[in-house]
XYZ file of C-alpha atoms in Angstrom:
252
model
C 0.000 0.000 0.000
C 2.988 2.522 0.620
C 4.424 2.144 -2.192
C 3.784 5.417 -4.319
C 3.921 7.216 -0.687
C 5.201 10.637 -1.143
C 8.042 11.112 0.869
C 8.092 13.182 3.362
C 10.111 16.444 4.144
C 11.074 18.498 6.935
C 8.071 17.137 9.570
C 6.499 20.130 10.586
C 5.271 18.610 13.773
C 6.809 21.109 15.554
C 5.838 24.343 17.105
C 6.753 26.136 13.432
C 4.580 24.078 11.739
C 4.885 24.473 7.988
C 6.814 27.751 8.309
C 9.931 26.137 7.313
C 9.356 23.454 5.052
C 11.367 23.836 2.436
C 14.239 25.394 3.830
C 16.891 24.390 6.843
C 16.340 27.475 8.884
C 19.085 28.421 11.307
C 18.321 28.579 14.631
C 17.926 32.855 14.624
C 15.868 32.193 11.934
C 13.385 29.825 13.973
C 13.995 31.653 17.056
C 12.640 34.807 14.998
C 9.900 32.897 13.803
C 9.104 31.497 16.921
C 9.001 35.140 18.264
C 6.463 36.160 16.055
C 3.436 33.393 16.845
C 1.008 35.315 19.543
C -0.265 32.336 22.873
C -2.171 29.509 22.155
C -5.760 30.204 21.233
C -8.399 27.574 21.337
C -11.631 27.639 20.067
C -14.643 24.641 19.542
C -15.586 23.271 16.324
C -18.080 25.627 14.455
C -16.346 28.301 15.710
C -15.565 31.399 12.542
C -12.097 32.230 13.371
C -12.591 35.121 10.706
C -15.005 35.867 8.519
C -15.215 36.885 4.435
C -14.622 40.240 3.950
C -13.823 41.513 7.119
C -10.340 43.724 7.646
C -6.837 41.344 7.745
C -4.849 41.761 10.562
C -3.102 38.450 11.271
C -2.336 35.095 10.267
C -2.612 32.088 12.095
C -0.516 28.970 12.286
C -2.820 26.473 13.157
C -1.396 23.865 15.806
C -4.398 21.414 16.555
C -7.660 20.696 14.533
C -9.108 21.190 10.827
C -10.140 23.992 9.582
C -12.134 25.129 6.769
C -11.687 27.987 4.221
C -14.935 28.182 2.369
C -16.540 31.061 0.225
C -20.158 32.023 0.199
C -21.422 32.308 -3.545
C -24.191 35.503 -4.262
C -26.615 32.489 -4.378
C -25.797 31.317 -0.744
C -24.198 28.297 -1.663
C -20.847 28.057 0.390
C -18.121 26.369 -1.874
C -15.303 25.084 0.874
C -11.693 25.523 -1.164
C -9.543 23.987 1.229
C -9.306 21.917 4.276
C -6.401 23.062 6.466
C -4.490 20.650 8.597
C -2.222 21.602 11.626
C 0.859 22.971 10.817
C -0.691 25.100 7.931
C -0.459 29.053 7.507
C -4.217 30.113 7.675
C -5.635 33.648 5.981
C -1.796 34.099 3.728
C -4.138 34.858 0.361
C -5.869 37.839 1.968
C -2.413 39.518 2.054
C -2.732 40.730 -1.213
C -6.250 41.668 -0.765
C -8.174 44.977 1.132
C -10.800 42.515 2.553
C -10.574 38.981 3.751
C -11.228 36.578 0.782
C -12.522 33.662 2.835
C -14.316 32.392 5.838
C -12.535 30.580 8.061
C -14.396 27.789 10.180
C -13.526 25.294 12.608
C -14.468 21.593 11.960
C -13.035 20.195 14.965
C -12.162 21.827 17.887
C -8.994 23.749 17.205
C -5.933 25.457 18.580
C -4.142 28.514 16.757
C -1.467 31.095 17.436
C -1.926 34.393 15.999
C 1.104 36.469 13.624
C 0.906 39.893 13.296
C 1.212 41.044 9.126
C 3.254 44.178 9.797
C 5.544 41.857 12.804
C 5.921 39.307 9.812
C 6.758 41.696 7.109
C 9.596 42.977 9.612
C 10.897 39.938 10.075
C 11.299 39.164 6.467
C 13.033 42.237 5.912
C 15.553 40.953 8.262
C 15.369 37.105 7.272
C 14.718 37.280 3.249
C 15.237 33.122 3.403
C 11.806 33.148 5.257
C 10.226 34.906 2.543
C 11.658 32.417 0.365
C 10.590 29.192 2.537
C 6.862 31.361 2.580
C 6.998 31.710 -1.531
C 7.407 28.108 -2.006
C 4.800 26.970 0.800
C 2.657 29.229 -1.399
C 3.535 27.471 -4.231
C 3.111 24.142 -3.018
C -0.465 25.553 -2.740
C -0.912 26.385 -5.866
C -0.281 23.389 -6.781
C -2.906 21.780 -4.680
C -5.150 23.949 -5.902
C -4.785 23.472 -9.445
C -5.255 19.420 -8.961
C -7.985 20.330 -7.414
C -9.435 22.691 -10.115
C -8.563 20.256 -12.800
C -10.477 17.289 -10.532
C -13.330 19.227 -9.900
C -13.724 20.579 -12.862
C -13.323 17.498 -15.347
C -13.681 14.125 -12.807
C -16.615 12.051 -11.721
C -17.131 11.760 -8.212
C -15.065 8.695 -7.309
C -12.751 10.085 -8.653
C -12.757 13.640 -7.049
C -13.441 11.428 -3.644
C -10.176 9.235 -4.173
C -8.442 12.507 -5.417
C -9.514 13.901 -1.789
C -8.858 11.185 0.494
C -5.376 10.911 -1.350
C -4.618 14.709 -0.864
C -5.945 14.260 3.125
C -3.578 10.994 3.775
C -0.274 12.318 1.870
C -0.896 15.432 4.428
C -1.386 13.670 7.635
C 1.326 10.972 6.658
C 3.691 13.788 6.388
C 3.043 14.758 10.232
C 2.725 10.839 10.905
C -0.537 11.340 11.857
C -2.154 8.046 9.227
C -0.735 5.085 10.295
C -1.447 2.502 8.755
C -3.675 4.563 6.182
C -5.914 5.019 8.570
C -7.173 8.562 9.815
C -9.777 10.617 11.576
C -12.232 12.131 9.325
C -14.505 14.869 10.898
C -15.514 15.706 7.276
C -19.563 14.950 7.328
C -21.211 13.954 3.863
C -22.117 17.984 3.346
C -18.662 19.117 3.998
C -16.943 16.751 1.420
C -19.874 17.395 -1.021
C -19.330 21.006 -0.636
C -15.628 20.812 -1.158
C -15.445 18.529 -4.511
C -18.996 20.146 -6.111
C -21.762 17.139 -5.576
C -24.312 16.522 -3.130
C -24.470 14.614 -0.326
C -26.456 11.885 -1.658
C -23.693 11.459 -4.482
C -21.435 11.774 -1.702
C -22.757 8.966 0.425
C -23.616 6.821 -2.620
C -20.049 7.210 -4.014
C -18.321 6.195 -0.512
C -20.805 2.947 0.162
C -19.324 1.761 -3.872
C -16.256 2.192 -2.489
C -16.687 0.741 0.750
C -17.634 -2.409 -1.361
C -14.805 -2.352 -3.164
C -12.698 -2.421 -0.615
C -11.017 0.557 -0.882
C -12.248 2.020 2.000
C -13.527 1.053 5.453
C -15.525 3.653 7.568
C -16.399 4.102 11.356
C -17.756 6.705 12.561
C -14.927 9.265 12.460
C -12.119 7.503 11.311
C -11.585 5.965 7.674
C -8.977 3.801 6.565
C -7.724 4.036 2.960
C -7.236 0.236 2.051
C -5.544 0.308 -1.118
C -4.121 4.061 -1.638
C -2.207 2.650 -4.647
C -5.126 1.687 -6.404
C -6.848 5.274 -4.818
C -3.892 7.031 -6.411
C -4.815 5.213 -10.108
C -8.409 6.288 -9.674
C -7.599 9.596 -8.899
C -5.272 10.298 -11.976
C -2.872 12.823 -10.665
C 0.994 11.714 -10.245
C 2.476 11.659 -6.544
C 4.350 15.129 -6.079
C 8.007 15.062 -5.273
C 8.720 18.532 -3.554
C 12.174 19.649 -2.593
C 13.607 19.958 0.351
C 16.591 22.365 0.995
C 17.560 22.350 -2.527
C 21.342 23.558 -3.638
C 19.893 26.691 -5.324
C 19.078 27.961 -1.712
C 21.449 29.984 -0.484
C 22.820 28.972 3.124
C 22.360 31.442 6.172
């Protein structure tokens, strides 16, 4: 089953999360980073940690929990774009941006630590190498996102499922947090449907197919991916090797 598995870099387990991913920061670097993440906030599931279009003022490096980013169409429909995972940078696209772009929601209970915009911009100034491990976090985003266009967009639903459950494990593996291919899932039916574009009869209909075929196995909120190989084939989309440290970085 782990044979295709991605592997992993730099586990960002730790209190940085995935601040440093891609590059070996020195220890003033971390140290500066580490100076920049506001105490421990924690907040229940359902709870909006920021709303759309309301005015930026932090980001948030989220420690425990998921957490949705979601975006409420002018017909009420909420479209949910991504499903954050500890250790990733919450509210970074709203940099660019007057207004917040997205809603952000907790689906479990969660834990984050606040980062000031104008403390992080300083901090670049002084450490350009964070910048650079931020650009390519941002990139590795991109990425995601354009799978996940190109799923959504052109894929039947077990496919955009297996797509999902694919993208959820190679995230949680990295953190060693799906052992044995087997995770917690506090995704309902809804949530999923509203993340891939179907409803949540398709939703349901598409997981009990693949519950016979013994791809999956669910209870209550934990599924185990029983053959990710043949997930990954039904999915279409290769395994991503990122780099890690790579030569072309200068040292600090």
């Amino acid at each position: 089953m782990d044979e295709d598995l991605p592997p992993p870099i730099d586990s960002p387990s730790d209190a940085l999360g995935r601040l440093g991913e891609f590059v070996t920061l020195s220890s003033r670097e971390r140290a500066a980073l580490a100076g920049l993440l506001e105490p421990v906030q924690h907040w229940p599931r359902h709870h909006v940690l920021r709303h759309e279009a309301a005015v930026p003022s932090h980001l948030y490096l989220l420690t425990k929990g998921w957490v949705a980013s979601s975006i409420v169409l002018t017909s009420g429909k909420q479209q949910i774009v991504k499903v954050h995972l500890p250790g990733d940078l919450l509210g970074a696209p709203s940099l660019c941006l007057t207004t917040t772009v997205d809603c952000l929601t907790a689906m479990t209970p969660i834990a984050v630590r606040a980062i000031s915009r104008s403390r992080l911009m300083t901090t670049i100034e002084t450490y350009p190498r964070i910048a650079l491990s931020l650009f390519l976090s941002a990139q590795k985003e991109r990425v995601a996102l354009m799978e996940n266009l190109a799923v959504v967009g052109q894929a039947p639903a077990n496919v955009r499922i297996a797509a999902t459950l694919t993208n959820l494990f190679d995230r949680l593996f990295e953190r060693g947090d799906a052992p044995g291919g087997m995770f917690h899932m506090p995704l309902t039916q809804r949530d999923l449907g509203d993340l891939i574009g179907i409803t949540p009869v398709h939703v349901n209909r598409t997981l009990r197919e693949m519950d016979r075929l013994n791809l999956i196995k669910r209870s209550d909120q934990t599924i185990s991916l029983l053959d990710v190989d043949r997930l990954r084939r039904i999915a279409g989309l290769p395994v991503r090797h990122y780099v890690s440290g790579p030569d072309w970085i200068a040292s600090d």
